[in-house]
Coordinates of C-alpha atoms in Angstrom, one line a residue:
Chain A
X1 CA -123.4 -5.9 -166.1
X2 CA -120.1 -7.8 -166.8
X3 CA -121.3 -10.9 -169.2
X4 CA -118.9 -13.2 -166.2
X5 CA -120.8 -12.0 -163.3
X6 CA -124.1 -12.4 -165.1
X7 CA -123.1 -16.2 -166.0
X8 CA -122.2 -16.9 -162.0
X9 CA -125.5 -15.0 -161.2
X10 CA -127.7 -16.7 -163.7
X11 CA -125.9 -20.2 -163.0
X12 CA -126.5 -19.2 -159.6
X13 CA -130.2 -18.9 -160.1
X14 CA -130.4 -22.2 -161.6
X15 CA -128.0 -24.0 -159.3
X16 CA -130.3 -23.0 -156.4
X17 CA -133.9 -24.2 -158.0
X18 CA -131.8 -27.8 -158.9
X19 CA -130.3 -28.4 -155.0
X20 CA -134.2 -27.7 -154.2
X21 CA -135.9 -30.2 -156.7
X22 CA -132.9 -32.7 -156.2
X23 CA -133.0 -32.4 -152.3
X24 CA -135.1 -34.8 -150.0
X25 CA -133.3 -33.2 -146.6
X26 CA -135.1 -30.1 -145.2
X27 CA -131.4 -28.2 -144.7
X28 CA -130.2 -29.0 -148.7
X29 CA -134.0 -27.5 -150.1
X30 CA -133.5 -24.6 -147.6
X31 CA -130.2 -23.6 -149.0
X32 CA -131.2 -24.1 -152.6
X33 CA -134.1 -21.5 -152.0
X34 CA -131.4 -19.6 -150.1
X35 CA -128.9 -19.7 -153.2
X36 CA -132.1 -18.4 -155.6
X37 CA -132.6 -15.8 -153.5
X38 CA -128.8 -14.7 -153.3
X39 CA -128.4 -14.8 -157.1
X40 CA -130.9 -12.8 -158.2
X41 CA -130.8 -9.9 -155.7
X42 CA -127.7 -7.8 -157.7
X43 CA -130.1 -9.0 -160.9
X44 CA -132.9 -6.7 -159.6
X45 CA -130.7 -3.7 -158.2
X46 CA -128.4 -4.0 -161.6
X47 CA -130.1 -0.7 -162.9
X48 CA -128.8 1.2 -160.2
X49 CA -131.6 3.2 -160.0
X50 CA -133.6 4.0 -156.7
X51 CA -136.4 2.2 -156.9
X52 CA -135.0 -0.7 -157.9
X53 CA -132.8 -0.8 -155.1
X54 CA -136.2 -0.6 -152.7
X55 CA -137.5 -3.1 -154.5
X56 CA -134.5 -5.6 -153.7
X57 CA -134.2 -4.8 -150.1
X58 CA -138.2 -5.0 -150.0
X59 CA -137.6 -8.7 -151.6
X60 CA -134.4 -9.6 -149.7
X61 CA -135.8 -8.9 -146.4
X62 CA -139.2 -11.2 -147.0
X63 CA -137.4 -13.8 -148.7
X64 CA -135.0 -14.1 -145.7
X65 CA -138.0 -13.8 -143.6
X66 CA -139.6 -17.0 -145.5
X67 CA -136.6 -19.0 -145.4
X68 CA -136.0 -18.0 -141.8
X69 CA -139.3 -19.7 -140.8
X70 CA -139.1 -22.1 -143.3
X71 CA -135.8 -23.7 -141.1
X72 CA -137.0 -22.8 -137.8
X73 CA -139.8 -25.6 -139.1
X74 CA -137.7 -27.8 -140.2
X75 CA -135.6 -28.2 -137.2
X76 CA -139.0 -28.0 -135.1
X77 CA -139.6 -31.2 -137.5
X78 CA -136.5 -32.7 -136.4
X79 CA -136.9 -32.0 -133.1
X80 CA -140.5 -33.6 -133.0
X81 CA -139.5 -36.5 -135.0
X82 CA -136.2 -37.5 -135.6
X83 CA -135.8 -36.6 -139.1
X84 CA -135.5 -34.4 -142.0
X85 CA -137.0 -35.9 -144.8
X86 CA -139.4 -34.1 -146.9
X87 CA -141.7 -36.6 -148.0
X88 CA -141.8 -37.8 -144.4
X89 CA -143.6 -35.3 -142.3
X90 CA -145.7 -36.4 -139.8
X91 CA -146.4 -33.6 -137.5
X92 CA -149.2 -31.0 -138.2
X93 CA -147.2 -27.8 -136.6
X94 CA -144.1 -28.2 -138.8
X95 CA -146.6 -29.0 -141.9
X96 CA -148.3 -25.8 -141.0
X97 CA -145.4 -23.2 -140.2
X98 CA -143.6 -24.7 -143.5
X99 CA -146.9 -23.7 -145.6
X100 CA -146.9 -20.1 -144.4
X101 CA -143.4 -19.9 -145.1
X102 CA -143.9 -20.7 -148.9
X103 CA -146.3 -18.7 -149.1
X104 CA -144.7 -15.4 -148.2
X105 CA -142.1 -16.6 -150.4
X106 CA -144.3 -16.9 -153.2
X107 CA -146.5 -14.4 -152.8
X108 CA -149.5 -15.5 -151.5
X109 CA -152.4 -13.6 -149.8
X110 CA -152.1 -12.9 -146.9
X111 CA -148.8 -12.9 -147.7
X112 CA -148.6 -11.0 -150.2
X113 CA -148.3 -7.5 -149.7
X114 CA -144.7 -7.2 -150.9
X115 CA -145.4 -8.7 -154.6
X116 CA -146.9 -5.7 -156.5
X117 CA -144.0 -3.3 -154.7
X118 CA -141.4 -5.5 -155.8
X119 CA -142.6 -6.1 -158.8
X120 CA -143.3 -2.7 -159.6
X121 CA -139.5 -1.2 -158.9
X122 CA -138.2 -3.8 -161.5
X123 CA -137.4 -3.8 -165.3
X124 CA -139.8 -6.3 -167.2
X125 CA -136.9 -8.8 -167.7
X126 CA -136.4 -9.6 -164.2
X127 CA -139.9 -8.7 -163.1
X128 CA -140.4 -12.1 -165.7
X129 CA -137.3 -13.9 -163.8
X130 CA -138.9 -13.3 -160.3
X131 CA -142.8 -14.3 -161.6
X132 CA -141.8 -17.8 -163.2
X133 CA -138.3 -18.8 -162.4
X134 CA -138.5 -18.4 -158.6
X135 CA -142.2 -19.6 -157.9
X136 CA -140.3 -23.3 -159.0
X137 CA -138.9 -24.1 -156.0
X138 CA -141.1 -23.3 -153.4
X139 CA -143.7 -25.4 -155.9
X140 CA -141.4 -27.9 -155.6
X141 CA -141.7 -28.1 -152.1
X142 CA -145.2 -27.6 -151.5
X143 CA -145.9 -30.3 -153.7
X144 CA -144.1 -32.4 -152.0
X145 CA -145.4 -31.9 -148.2
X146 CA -148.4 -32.9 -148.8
X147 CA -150.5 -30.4 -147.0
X148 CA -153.7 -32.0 -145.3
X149 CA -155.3 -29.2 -143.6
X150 CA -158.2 -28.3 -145.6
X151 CA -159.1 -25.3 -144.4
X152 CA -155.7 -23.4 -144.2
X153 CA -155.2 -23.7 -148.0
X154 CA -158.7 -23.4 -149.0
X155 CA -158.6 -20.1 -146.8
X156 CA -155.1 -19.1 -148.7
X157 CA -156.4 -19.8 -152.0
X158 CA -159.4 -18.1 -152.1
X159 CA -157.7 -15.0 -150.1
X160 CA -155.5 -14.7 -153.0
X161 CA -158.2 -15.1 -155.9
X162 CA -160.2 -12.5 -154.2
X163 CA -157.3 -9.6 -153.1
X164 CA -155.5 -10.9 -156.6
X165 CA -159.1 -9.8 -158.6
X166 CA -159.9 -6.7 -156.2
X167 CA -156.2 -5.4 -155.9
X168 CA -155.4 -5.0 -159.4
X169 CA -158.8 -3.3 -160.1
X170 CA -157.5 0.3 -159.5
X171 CA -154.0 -0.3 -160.8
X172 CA -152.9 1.6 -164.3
X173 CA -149.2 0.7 -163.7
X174 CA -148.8 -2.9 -165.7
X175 CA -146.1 -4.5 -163.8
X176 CA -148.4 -4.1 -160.6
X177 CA -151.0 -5.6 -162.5
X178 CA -149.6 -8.6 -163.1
X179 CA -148.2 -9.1 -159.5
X180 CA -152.1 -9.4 -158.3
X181 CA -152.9 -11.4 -161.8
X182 CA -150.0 -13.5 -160.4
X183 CA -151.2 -13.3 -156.7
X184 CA -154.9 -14.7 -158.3
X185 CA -153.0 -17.4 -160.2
X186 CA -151.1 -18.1 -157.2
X187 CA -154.5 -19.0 -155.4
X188 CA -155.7 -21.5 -157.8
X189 CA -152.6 -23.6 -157.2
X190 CA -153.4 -23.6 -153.9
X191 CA -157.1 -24.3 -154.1
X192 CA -156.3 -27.6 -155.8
X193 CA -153.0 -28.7 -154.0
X194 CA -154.8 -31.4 -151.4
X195 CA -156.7 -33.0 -153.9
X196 CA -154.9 -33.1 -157.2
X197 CA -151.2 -32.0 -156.6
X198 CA -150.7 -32.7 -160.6
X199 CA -153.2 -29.7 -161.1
X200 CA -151.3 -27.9 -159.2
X201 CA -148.5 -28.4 -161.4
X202 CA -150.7 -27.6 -164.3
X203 CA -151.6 -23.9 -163.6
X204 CA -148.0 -23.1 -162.9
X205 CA -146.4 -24.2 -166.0
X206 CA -150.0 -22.9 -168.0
X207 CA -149.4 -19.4 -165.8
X208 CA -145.8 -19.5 -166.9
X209 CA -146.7 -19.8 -170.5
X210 CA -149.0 -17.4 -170.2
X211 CA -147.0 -15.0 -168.0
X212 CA -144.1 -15.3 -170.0
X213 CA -146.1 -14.1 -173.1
X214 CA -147.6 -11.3 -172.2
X215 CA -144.4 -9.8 -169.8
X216 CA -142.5 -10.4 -173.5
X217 CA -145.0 -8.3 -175.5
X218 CA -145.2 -5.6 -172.5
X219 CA -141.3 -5.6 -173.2
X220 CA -141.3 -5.4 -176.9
X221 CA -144.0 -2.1 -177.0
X222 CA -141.5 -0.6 -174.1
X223 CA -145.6 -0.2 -172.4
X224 CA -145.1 -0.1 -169.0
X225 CA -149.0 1.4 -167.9
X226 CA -152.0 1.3 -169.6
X227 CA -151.5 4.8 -171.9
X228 CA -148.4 3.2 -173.4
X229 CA -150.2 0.1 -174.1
X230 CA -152.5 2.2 -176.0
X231 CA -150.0 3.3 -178.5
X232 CA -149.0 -0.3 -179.2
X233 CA -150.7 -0.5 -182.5
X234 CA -148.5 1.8 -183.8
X235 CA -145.5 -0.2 -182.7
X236 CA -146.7 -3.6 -183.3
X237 CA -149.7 -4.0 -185.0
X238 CA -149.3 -8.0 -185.7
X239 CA -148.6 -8.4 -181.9
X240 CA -151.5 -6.0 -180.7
X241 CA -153.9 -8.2 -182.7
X242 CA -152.8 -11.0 -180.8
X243 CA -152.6 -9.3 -177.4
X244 CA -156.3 -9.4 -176.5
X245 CA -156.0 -13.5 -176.6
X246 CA -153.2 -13.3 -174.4
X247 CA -154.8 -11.4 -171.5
X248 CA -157.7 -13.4 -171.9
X249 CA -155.8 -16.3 -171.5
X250 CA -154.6 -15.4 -168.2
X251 CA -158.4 -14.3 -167.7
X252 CA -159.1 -17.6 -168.2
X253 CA -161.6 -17.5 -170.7
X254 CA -162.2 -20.7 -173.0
X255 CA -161.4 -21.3 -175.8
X256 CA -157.9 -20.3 -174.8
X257 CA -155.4 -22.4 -172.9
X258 CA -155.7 -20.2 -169.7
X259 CA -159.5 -22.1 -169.1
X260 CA -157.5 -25.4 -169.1
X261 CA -156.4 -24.9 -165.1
X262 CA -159.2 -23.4 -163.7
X263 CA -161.9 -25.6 -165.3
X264 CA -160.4 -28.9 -163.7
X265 CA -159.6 -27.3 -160.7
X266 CA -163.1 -25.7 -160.6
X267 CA -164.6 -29.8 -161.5
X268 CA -162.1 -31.7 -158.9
X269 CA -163.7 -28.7 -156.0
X270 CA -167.0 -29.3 -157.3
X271 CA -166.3 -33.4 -157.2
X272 CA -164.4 -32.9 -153.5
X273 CA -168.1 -31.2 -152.3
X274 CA -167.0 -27.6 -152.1
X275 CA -169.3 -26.3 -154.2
X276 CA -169.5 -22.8 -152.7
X277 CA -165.4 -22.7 -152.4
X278 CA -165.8 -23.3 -156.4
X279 CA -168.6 -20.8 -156.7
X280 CA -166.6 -18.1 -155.0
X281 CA -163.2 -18.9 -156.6
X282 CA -164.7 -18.5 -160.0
X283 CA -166.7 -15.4 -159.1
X284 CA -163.5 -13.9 -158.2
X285 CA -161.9 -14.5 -161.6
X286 CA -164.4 -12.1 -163.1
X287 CA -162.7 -9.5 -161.1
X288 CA -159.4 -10.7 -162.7
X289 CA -161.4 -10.9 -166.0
X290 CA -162.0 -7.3 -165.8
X291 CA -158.6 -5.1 -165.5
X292 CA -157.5 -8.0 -168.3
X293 CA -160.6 -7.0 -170.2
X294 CA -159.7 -3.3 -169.8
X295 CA -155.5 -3.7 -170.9
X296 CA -157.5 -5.1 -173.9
X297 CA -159.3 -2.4 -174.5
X298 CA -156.5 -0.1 -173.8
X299 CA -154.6 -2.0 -176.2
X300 CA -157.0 -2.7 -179.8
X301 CA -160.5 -0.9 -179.5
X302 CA -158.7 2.5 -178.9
X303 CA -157.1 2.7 -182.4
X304 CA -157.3 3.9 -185.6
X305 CA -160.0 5.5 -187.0
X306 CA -160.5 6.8 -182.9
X307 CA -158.9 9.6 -181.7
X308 CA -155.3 9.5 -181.4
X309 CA -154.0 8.6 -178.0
X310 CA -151.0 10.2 -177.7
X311 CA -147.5 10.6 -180.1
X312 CA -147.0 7.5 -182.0
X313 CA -143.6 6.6 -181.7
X314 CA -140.8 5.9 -184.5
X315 CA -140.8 2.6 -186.1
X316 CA -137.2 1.8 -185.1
X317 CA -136.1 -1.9 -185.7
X318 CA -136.1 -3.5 -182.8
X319 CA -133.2 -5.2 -180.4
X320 CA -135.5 -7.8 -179.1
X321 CA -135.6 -11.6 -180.3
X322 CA -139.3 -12.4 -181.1
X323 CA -138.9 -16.0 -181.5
X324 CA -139.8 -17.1 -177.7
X325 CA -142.6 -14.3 -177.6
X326 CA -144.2 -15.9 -181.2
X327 CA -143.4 -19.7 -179.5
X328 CA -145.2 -18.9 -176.3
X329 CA -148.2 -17.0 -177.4
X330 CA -148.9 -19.6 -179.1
X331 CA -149.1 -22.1 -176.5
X332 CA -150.9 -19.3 -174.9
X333 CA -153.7 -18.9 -177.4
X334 CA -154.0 -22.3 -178.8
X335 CA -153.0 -25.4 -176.0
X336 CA -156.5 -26.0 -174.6
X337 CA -157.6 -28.9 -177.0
X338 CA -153.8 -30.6 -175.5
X339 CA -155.8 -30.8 -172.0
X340 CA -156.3 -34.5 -171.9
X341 CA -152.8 -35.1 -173.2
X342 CA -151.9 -32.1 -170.3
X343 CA -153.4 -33.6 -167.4
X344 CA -152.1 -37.4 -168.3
X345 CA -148.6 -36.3 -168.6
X346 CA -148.3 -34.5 -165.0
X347 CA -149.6 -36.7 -163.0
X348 CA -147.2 -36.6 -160.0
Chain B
X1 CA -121.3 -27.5 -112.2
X2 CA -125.3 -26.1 -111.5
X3 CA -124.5 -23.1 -110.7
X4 CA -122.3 -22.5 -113.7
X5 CA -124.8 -23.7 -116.1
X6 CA -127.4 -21.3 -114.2
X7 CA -125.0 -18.4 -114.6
X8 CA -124.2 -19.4 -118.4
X9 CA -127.8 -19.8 -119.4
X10 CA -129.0 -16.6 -117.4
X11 CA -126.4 -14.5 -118.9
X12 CA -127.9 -16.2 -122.5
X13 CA -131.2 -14.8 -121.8
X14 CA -130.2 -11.5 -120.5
X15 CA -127.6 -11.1 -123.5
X16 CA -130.3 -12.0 -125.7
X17 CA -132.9 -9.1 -124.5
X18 CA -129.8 -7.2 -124.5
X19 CA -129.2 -7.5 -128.2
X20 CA -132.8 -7.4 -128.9
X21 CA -133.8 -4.1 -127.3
X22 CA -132.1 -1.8 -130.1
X23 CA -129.5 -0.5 -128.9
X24 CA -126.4 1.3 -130.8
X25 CA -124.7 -1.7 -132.9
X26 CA -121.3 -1.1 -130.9
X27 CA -123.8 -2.6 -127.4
X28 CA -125.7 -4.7 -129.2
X29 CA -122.6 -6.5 -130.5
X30 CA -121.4 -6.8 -127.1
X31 CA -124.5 -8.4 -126.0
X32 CA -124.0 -10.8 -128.6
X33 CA -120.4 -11.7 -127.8
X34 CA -121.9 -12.4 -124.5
X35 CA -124.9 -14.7 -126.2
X36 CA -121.8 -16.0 -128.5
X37 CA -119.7 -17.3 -125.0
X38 CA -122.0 -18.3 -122.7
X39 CA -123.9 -20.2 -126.0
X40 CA -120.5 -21.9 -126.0
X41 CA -120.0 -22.5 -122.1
X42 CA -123.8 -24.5 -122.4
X43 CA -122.2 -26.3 -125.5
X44 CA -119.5 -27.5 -124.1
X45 CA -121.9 -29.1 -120.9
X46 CA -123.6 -30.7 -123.4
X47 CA -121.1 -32.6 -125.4
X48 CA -120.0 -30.3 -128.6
X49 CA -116.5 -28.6 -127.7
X50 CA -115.9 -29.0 -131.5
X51 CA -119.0 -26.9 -132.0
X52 CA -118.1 -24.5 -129.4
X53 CA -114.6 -23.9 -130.3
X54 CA -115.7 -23.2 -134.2
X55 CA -118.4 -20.9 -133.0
X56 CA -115.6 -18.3 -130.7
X57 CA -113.4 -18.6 -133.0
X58 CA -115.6 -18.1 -136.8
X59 CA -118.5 -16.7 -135.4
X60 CA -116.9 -14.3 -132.3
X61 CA -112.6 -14.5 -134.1
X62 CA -114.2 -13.7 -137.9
X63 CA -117.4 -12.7 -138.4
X64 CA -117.8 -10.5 -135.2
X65 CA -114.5 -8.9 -135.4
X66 CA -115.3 -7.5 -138.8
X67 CA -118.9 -6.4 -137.9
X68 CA -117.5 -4.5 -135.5
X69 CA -114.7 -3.1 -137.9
X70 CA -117.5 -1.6 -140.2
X71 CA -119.8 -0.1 -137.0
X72 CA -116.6 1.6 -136.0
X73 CA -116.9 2.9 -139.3
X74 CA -119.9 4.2 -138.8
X75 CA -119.5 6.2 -135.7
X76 CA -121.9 8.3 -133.8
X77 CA -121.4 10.7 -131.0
X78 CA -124.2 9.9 -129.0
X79 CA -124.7 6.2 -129.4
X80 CA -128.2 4.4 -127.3
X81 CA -127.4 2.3 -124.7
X82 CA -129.4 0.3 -122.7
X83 CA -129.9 3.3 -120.7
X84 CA -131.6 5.7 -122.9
X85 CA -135.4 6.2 -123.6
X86 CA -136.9 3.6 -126.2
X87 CA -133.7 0.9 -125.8
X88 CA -135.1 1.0 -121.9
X89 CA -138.4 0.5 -122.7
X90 CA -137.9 -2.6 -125.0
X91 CA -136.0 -3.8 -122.8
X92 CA -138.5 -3.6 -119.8
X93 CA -140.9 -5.2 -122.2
X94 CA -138.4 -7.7 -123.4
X95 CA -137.7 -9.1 -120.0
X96 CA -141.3 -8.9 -118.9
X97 CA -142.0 -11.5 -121.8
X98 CA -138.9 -13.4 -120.6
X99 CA -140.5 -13.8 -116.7
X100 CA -143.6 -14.6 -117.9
X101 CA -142.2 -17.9 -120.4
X102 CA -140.3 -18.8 -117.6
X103 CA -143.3 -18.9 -115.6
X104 CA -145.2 -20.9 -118.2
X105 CA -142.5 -23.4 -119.3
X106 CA -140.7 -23.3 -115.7
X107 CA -140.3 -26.0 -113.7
X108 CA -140.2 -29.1 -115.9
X109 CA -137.1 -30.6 -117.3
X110 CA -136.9 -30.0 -121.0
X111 CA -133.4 -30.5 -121.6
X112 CA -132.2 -33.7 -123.7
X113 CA -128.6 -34.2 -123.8
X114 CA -126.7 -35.2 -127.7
X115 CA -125.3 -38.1 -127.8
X116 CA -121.6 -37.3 -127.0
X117 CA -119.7 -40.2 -128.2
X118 CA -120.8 -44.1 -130.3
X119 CA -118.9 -46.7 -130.3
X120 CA -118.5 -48.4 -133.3
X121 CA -117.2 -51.6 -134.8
X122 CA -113.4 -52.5 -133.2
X123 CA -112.5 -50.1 -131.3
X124 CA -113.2 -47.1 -133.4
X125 CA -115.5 -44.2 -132.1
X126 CA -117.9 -41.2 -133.6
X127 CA -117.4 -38.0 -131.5
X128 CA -121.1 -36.2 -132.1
X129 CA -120.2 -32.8 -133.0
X130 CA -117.1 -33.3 -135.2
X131 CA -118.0 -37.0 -136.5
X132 CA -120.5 -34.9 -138.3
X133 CA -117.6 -32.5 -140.0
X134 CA -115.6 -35.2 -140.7
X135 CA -118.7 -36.5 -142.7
X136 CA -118.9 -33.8 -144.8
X137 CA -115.2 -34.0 -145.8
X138 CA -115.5 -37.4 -146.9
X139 CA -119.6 -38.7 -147.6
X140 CA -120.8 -35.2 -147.6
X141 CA -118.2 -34.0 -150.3
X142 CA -121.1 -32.8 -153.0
X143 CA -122.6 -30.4 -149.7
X144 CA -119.1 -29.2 -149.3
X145 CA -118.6 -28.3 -152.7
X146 CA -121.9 -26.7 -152.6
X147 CA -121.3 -24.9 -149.6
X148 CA -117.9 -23.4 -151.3
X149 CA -119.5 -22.3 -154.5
X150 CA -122.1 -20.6 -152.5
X151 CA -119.8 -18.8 -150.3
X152 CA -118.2 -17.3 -153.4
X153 CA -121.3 -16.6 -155.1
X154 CA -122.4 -14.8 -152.0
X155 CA -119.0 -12.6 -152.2
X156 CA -119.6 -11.7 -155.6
X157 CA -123.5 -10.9 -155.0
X158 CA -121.9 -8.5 -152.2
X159 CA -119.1 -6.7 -154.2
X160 CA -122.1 -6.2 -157.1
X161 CA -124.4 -4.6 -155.1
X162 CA -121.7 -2.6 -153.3
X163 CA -119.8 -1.9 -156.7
X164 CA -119.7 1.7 -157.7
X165 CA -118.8 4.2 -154.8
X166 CA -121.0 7.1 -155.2
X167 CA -122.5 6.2 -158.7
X168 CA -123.7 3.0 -157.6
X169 CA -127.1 1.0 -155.6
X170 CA -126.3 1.4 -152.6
X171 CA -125.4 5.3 -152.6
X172 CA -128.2 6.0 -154.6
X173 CA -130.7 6.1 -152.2

């Protein structure tokens, strides 16, 4: 793609999350969310290729979908009261229809049917963009509304912990494995979103981290389903070592940073009462635990002296830059004794 | 003056299901320029000519015009009109649903009017529906801008995706 049109694109893309953080008027954060959704559609179908031209329509027509309710809310907010700022809504109905507007723009179960397709028809670069970049805005948003209908997002989150853990138990394809890992993650924010917005907060930049790691080492060992991932020793031995700790991470297993989010979200639902809604939610993260538990596996207890699992591949140098992969698996490994310092820092 | 706002907002409805029962897009955009004008006529009652004349002339002049340019492009021999099998049948169902909201909402008087003109400080006034253009040449100037980059990022979105002729996204599917 012409390096001019990728700037306006990518500018685009970043213009669009900014007009929705800056914005306190309904109409300016629908038309950021609008913009992000604009920009990064000739991103996804830049390939060319089929599939990845389903996948963008398949996206475009959700997204539109989303923001179509998500103004048909905000003008019923308007209508009902007078006004159209954000952190002033009243009204239960608007508050409601706005919430299951942002979450089928973000993926969320019951919502969430178009994430693993979408995902799955994209290159691992913009699969990455559409897993981190866009999930800002609607944050943004959803933070701010304060949602107070208990049941709704405890019914959302622990809908998407549960299809997030069961859905991407049969999958071998790794790109439609981490849609449901991000569909799972997705549900956490949500869990915690009435009680502690900050937490909230938390998991998503923790999932980005995390996210953002292990779509960069899927990139660098070209492994796109599990029998590539199995040859990544021979590609990247340092890296494979490392990629065990990385999908635990997002597993959520202490002592890595991906426990930080869901052990005090799992203490603020036990402190709110809800011990069964925590009982379930971390019941459901074994299921997650699993398929991660398997890519690792796949990846480092397949290898040498075993059997050989297929051809290894040639040793070429590679094109990629490492740096952000070795900066954020890091923080992905090694950020959970920063938790105190993590939680202070974020509090909205 | 009833009668005409009956006939304008009954020909809105009808247009509507119309436009909504799937019919060939050369019928289905004449149902909308039928939504587009009488959507204007109920404007106008209501105190937004402004509104009404940029909506014939962007909406039904511009946007329409060249909707209907690239349908005729796309021509078919035996287009569905409201006549034909399934358009018929989503139509029936269409206006069933339409009878039976107007027999749950009919009756009461929902309709607020905008406020058409304010009088402000000496002598000046604020006309409703173009006071709030005029805002956004002069206090709204950031949303203007906005609204301009946008528009050309949307025109370079559309010539990417359509970029290519027969080697490129669109074609190959």
């Amino acid at each position: 793609m012409s390096p001019f049109i990728l700037t306006v694109l990518l500018s685009g893309l970043g213009l669009g999350t900014t007009i929705t953080f800056a914005s306190s008027h309904w109409l300016l954060a629908w038309m950021g969310l609008e913009i992000n959704t604009l920009a990064i559609l000739p991103l996804m179908a830049r390939h060319h290729h089929p599939r990845a031209v389903e996948a963008t329509t398949k996206y475009f027509l959700t997204q539109a979908t989303a923001a179509a309710t998500l103004l048909f809310a905000s003008t019923t907010n308007a209508w009902l009261t007078g006004q159209w700022d954000i952190l002033q809504m009243t009204h239960p109905l608007p508050i409601t229809l706005i919430t299951f507007a942002l979450a089928l723009k973000v993926g969320l179960a019951p919502t969430h049917f178009w994430l693993p397709e979408v995902l799955q028809g994209l290159d691992l670069t913009t699969g990455l963009l559409l897993s981190t970049w866009q999930k800002l805005a609607p944050f943004a948003l959803l933070l701010q509304i304060c949602p107070a209908n208990s049941p709704l997002l405890i019914a959302f989150g622990l809908a998407s912990t549960l299809i997030g853990g069961w859905g991407g138990l049969n999958q071998t394809q790794l790109r439609k494995i981490l849609a449901y890992s991000s569909i799972a993650h997705l549900g956490w924010m949500i869990l915690v979103l009435q009680f502690i917005p900050s937490l909230t907060l938390l998991t998503l930049l923790t999932y980005f981290i995390m996210t953002f790691s292990t779509f960069l080492m899927f990139k660098l060992n070209n492994a796109k389903n599990i029998n590539s991932l199995a040859l990544s020793w021979t590609k990247t031995p340092m890296l494979t070592a490392l990629t065990p700790l990385i999908l635990l991470s997002l597993g959520g297993l202490p002592p890595l940073t991906g426990f930080m989010p869901k052990w005090l979200i799992l203490q603020e639902l036990t402190k709110q009462g809800l011990a069964p809604t925590a009982t379930i939610a971390a019941l459901s993260a074994l299921l997650s635990l699993f398929f991660y538990l398997r890519l690792s596996y796949a990846a480092t207890l397949t290898i040498s002296p075993n059997n050989l699992a297929g051809t290894p591949a040639w040793r070429l140098p590679s094109t990629q830059a490492t740096f952000p992969l070795a900066l954020s698996t890091m923080a992905t490994i090694a950020l959970l004794p920063l938790t105190p310092a993590a939680a202070t820092l974020l509090s909205l | 003056m009833t009668l005409l706002m009956y006939l304008l907002m009954f020909s809105w409805i009808f247009a509507l299901v119309a436009v909504a029962s799937n019919p060939s897009p050369y019928f289905a955009a004449l149902g909308l320029v039928v939504v587009a004008g009488s959507g204007c006529g109920v404007l106008i009652a209501h105190g937004g000519p402004f509104l009404s004349l940029v909506l014939f002339l962007i909406y039904l002049g511009g946007m329409l015009v060249v909707f209907a340019y690239s349908a005729a492009l796309a021509a078919e021999p035996h287009p569905e009109t409201w006549g034909s099998g399934p358009v018929l049948i989503y139509a029936m169902v269409y206006l069933l649903g339409v009878v039976g909201a107007a027999v749950l909402v009919g009756g009461g008087w929902y309709e607020t009017s905008w406020v058409p003109a304010d009088e402000l400080s000496e002598f000046s006034m604020f006309r409703g529906d173009m006071g709030g253009v005029a805002f956004m040449y002069s206090s709204g100037g950031g949303m203007l801008v906005i609204g301009a980059w946008v528009l050309l990022l949307t025109l370079f979105v559309v010539l990417e995706l359509t970029r290519g002729l027969s080697r490129g996204t669109l074609r190959a599917v």
